[in-house]
mmCIF file of C-alpha atoms in Angstrom:
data_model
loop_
_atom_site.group_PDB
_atom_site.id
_atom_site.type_symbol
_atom_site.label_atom_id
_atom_site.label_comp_id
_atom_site.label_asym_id
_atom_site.label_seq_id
_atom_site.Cartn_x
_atom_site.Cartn_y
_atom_site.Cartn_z
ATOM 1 C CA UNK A 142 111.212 120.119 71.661
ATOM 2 C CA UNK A 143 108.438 120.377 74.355
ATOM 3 C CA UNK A 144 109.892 117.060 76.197
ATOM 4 C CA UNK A 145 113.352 118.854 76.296
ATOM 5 C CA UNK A 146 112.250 121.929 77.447
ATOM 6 C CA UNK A 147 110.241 119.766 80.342
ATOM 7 C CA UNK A 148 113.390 118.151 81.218
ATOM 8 C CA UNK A 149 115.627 121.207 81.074
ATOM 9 C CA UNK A 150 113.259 123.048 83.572
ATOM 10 C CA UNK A 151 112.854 119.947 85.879
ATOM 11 C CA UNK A 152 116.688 119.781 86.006
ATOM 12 C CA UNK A 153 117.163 124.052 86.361
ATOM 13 C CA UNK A 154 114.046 123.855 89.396
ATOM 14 C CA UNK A 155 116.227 120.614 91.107
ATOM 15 C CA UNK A 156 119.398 122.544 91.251
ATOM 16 C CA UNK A 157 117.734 125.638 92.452
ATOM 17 C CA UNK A 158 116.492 123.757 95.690
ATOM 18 C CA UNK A 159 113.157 122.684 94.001
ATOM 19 C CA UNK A 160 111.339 119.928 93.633
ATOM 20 C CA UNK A 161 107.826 118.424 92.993
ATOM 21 C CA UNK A 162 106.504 116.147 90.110
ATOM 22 C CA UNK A 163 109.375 115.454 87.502
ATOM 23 C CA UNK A 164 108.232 118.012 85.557
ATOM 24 C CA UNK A 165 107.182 121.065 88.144
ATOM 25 C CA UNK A 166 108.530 122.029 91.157
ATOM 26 C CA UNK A 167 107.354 123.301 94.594
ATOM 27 C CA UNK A 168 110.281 122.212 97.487
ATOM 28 C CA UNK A 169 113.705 121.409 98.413
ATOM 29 C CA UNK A 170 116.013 118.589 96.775
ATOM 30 C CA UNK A 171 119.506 118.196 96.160
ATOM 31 C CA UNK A 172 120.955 117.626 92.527
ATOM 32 C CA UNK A 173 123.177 115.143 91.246
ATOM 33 C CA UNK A 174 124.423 115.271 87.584
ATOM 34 C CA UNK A 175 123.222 112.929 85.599
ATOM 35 C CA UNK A 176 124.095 113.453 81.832
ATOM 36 C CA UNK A 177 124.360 109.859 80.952
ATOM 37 C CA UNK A 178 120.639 108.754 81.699
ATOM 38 C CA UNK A 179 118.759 110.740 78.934
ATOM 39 C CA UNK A 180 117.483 107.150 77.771
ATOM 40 C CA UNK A 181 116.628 106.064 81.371
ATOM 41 C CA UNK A 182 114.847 109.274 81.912
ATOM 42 C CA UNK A 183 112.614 109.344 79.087
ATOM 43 C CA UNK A 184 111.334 105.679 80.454
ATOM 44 C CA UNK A 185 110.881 106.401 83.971
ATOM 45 C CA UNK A 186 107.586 108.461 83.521
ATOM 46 C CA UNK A 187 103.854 107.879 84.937
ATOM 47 C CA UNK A 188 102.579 104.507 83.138
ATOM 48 C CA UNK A 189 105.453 103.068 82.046
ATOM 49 C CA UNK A 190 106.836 99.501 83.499
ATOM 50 C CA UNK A 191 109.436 100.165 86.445
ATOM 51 C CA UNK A 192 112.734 98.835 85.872
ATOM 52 C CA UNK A 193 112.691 95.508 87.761
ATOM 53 C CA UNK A 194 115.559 94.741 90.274
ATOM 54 C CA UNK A 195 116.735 91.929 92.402
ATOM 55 C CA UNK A 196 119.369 93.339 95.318
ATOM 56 C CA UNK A 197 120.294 92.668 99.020
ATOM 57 C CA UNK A 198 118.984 94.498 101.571
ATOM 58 C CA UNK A 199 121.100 96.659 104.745
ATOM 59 C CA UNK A 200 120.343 93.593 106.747
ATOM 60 C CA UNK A 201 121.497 91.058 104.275
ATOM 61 C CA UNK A 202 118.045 89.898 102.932
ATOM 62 C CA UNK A 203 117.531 89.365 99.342
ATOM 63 C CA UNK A 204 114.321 91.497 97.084
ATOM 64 C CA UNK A 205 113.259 91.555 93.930
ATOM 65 C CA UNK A 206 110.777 94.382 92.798
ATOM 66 C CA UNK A 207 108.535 92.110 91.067
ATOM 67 C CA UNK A 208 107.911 90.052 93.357
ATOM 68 C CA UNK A 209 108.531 90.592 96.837
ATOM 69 C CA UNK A 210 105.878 92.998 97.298
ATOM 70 C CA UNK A 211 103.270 91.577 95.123
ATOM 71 C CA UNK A 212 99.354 93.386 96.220
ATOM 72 C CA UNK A 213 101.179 95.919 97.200
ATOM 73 C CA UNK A 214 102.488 99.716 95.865
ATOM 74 C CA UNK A 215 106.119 100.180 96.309
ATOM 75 C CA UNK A 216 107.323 103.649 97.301
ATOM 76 C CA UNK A 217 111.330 103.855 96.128
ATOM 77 C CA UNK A 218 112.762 106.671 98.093
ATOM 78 C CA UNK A 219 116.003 107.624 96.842
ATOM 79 C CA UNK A 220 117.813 109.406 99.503
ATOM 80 C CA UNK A 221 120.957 109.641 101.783
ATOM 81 C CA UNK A 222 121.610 110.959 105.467
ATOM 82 C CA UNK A 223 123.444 113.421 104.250
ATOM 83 C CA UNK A 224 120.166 114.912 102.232
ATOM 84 C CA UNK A 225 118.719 117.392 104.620
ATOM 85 C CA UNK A 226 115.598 117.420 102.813
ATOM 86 C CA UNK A 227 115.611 113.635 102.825
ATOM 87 C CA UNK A 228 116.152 113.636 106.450
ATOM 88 C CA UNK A 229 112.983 116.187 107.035
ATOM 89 C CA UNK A 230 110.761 114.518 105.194
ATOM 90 C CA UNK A 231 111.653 111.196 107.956
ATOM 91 C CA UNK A 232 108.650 111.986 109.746
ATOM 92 C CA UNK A 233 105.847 111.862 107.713
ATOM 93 C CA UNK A 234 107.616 109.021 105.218
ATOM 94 C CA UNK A 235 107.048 106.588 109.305
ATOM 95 C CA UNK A 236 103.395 108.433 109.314
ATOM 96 C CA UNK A 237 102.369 106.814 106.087
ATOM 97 C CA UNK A 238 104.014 104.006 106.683
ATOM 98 C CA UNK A 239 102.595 102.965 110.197
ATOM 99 C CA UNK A 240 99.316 104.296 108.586
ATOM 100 C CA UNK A 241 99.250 102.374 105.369
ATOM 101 C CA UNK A 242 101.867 99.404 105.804
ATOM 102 C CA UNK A 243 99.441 96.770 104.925
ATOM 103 C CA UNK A 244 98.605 98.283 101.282
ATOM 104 C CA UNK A 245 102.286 99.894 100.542
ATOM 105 C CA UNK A 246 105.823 98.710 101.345
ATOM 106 C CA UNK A 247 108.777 101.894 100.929
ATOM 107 C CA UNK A 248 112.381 100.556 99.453
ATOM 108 C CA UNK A 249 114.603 103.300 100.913
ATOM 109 C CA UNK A 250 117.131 103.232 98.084
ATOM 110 C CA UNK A 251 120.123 104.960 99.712
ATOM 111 C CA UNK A 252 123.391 106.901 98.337
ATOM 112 C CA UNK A 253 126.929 107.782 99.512
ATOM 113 C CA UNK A 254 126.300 106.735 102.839
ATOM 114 C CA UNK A 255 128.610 104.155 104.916
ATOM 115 C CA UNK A 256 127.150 101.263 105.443
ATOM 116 C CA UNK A 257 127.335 101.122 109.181
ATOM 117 C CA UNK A 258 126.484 104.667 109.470
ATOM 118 C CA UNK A 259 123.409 103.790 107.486
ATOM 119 C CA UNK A 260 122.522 101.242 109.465
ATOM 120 C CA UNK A 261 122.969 103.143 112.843
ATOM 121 C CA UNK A 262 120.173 106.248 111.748
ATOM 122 C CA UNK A 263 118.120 103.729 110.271
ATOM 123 C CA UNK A 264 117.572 102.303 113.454
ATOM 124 C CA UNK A 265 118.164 105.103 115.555
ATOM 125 C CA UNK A 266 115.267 106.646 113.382
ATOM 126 C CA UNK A 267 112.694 103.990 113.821
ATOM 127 C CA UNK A 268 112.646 103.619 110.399
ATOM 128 C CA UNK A 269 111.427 99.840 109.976
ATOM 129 C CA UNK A 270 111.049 99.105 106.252
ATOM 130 C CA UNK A 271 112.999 97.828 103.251
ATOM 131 C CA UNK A 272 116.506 99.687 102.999
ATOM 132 C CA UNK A 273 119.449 99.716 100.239
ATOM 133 C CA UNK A 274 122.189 100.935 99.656
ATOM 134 C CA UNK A 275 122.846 101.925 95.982
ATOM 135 C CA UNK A 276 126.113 101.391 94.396
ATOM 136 C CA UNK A 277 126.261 104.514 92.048
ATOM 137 C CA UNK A 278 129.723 103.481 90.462
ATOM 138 C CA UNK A 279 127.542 100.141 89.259
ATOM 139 C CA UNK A 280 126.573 99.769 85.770
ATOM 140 C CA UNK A 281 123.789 98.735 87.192
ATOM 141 C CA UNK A 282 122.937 101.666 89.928
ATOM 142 C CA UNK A 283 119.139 102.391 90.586
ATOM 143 C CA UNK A 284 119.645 105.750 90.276
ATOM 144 C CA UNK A 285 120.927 105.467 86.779
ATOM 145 C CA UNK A 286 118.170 103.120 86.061
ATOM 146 C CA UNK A 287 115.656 104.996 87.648
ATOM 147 C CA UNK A 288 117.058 108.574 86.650
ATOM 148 C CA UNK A 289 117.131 109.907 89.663
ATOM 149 C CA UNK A 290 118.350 113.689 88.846
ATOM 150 C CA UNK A 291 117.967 115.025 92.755
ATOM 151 C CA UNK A 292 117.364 114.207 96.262
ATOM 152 C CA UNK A 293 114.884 112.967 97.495
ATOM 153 C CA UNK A 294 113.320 111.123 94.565
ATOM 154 C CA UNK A 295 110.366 109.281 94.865
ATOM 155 C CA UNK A 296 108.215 107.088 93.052
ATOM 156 C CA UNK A 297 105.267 105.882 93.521
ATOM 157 C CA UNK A 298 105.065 102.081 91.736
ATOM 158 C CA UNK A 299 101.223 100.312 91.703
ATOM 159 C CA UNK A 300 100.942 96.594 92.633
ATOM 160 C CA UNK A 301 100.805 95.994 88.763
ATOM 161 C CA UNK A 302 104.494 97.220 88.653
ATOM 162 C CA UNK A 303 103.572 100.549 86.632
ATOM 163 C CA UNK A 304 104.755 104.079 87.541
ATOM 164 C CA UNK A 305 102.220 105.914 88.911
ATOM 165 C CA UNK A 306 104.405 109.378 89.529
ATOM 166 C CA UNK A 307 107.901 110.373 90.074
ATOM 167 C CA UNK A 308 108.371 113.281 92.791
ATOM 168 C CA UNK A 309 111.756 115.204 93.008
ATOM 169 C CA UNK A 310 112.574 116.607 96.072
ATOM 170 C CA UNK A 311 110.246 116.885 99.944
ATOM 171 C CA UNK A 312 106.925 117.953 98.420
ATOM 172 C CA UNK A 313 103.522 117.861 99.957
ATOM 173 C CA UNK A 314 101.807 116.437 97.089
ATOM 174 C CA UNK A 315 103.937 113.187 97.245
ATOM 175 C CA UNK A 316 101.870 112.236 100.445
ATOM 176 C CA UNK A 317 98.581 113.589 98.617
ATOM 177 C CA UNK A 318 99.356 111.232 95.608
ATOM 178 C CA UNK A 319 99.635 108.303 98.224
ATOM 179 C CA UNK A 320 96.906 109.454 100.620
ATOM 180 C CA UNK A 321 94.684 109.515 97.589
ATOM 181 C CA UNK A 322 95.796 106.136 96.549
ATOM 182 C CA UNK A 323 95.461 104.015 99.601
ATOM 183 C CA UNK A 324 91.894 105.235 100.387
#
């Protein structure tokens, strides 16, 4: 009963405009409905395994969670152009990055966006790590297999492979988590 309260309040606060920690909420994010992935959900949580995945990159390249990034934590950011709070949160996401690029490696997972329009921000942006973009038709989507229940979604993955913390929506203590982490 207590997990399905959680979840029913961590949906309610993303389609409000909230966001923070899967289960609390503090910032923007936009919602997607996602009624299908009650199994997924209850397995993407802090300590468990993250779902492993081999898939091309933007630029044609070939990864594989498990072991492309090996030493390393992975941030997946779920996210599309269109996400305004996706887009703010730009900034600080190339902070980190130039800051902590030799200890972390982000996989911008990205959704509904064309493909060449994708491309064009990503560059534009200066935004110079790993990019997808996420069939959500797919049986095999990330964001089914990862849950993803708003925009942005991130989470934070250590070099063992485990979930350290899912984040819905901008939210300052995503870069707190991963401040805290790389020092």
């Amino acid at each position: 009963m207590k997990k399905i309260l959680i979840c029913m309040a961590a949906a309610l606060a993303v389609a409000c405009g909230q966001g923070g920690k899967a289960t609390s909420g503090s910032e923007g994010g936009d919602s997607i409905p996602a009624p299908e992935q009650e199994a997924a959900r209850e397995a993407i949580e802090a300590g468990a395994k993250a779902p492993d995945f081999t898939l091309k990159t933007i630029e044609d390249t070939e990864v594989t969670l498990s072991s492309s990034f090996e030493g390393k934590y992975v941030v997946l950011d779920f996210w599309g152009i269109w996400c305004k709070w996706c887009v703010k949160g730009i900034p600080e996401m190339k902070e980190y990055y130039a800051k902590y690029s030799s200890k972390m490696e982000i996989v911008s997972i990205d959704v509904h966006d064309d493909l060449q329009e994708l491309k064009d921000f990503v560059r534009k942006e200066g935004m110079n790590w790993t990019h997808i973009s996420d069939d959500t038709e797919s049986e095999n989507s990330l964001c089914k297999r990862y849950a993803v229940q708003g925009f942005p979604t991130k989470i934070i993955i250590d070099p063992q492979g485990n979930i350290v913390e899912v984040y819905v929506g901008e939210v300052p203590e995503f870069y707190e988590k991963l401040g805290e982490l790389m020092n």
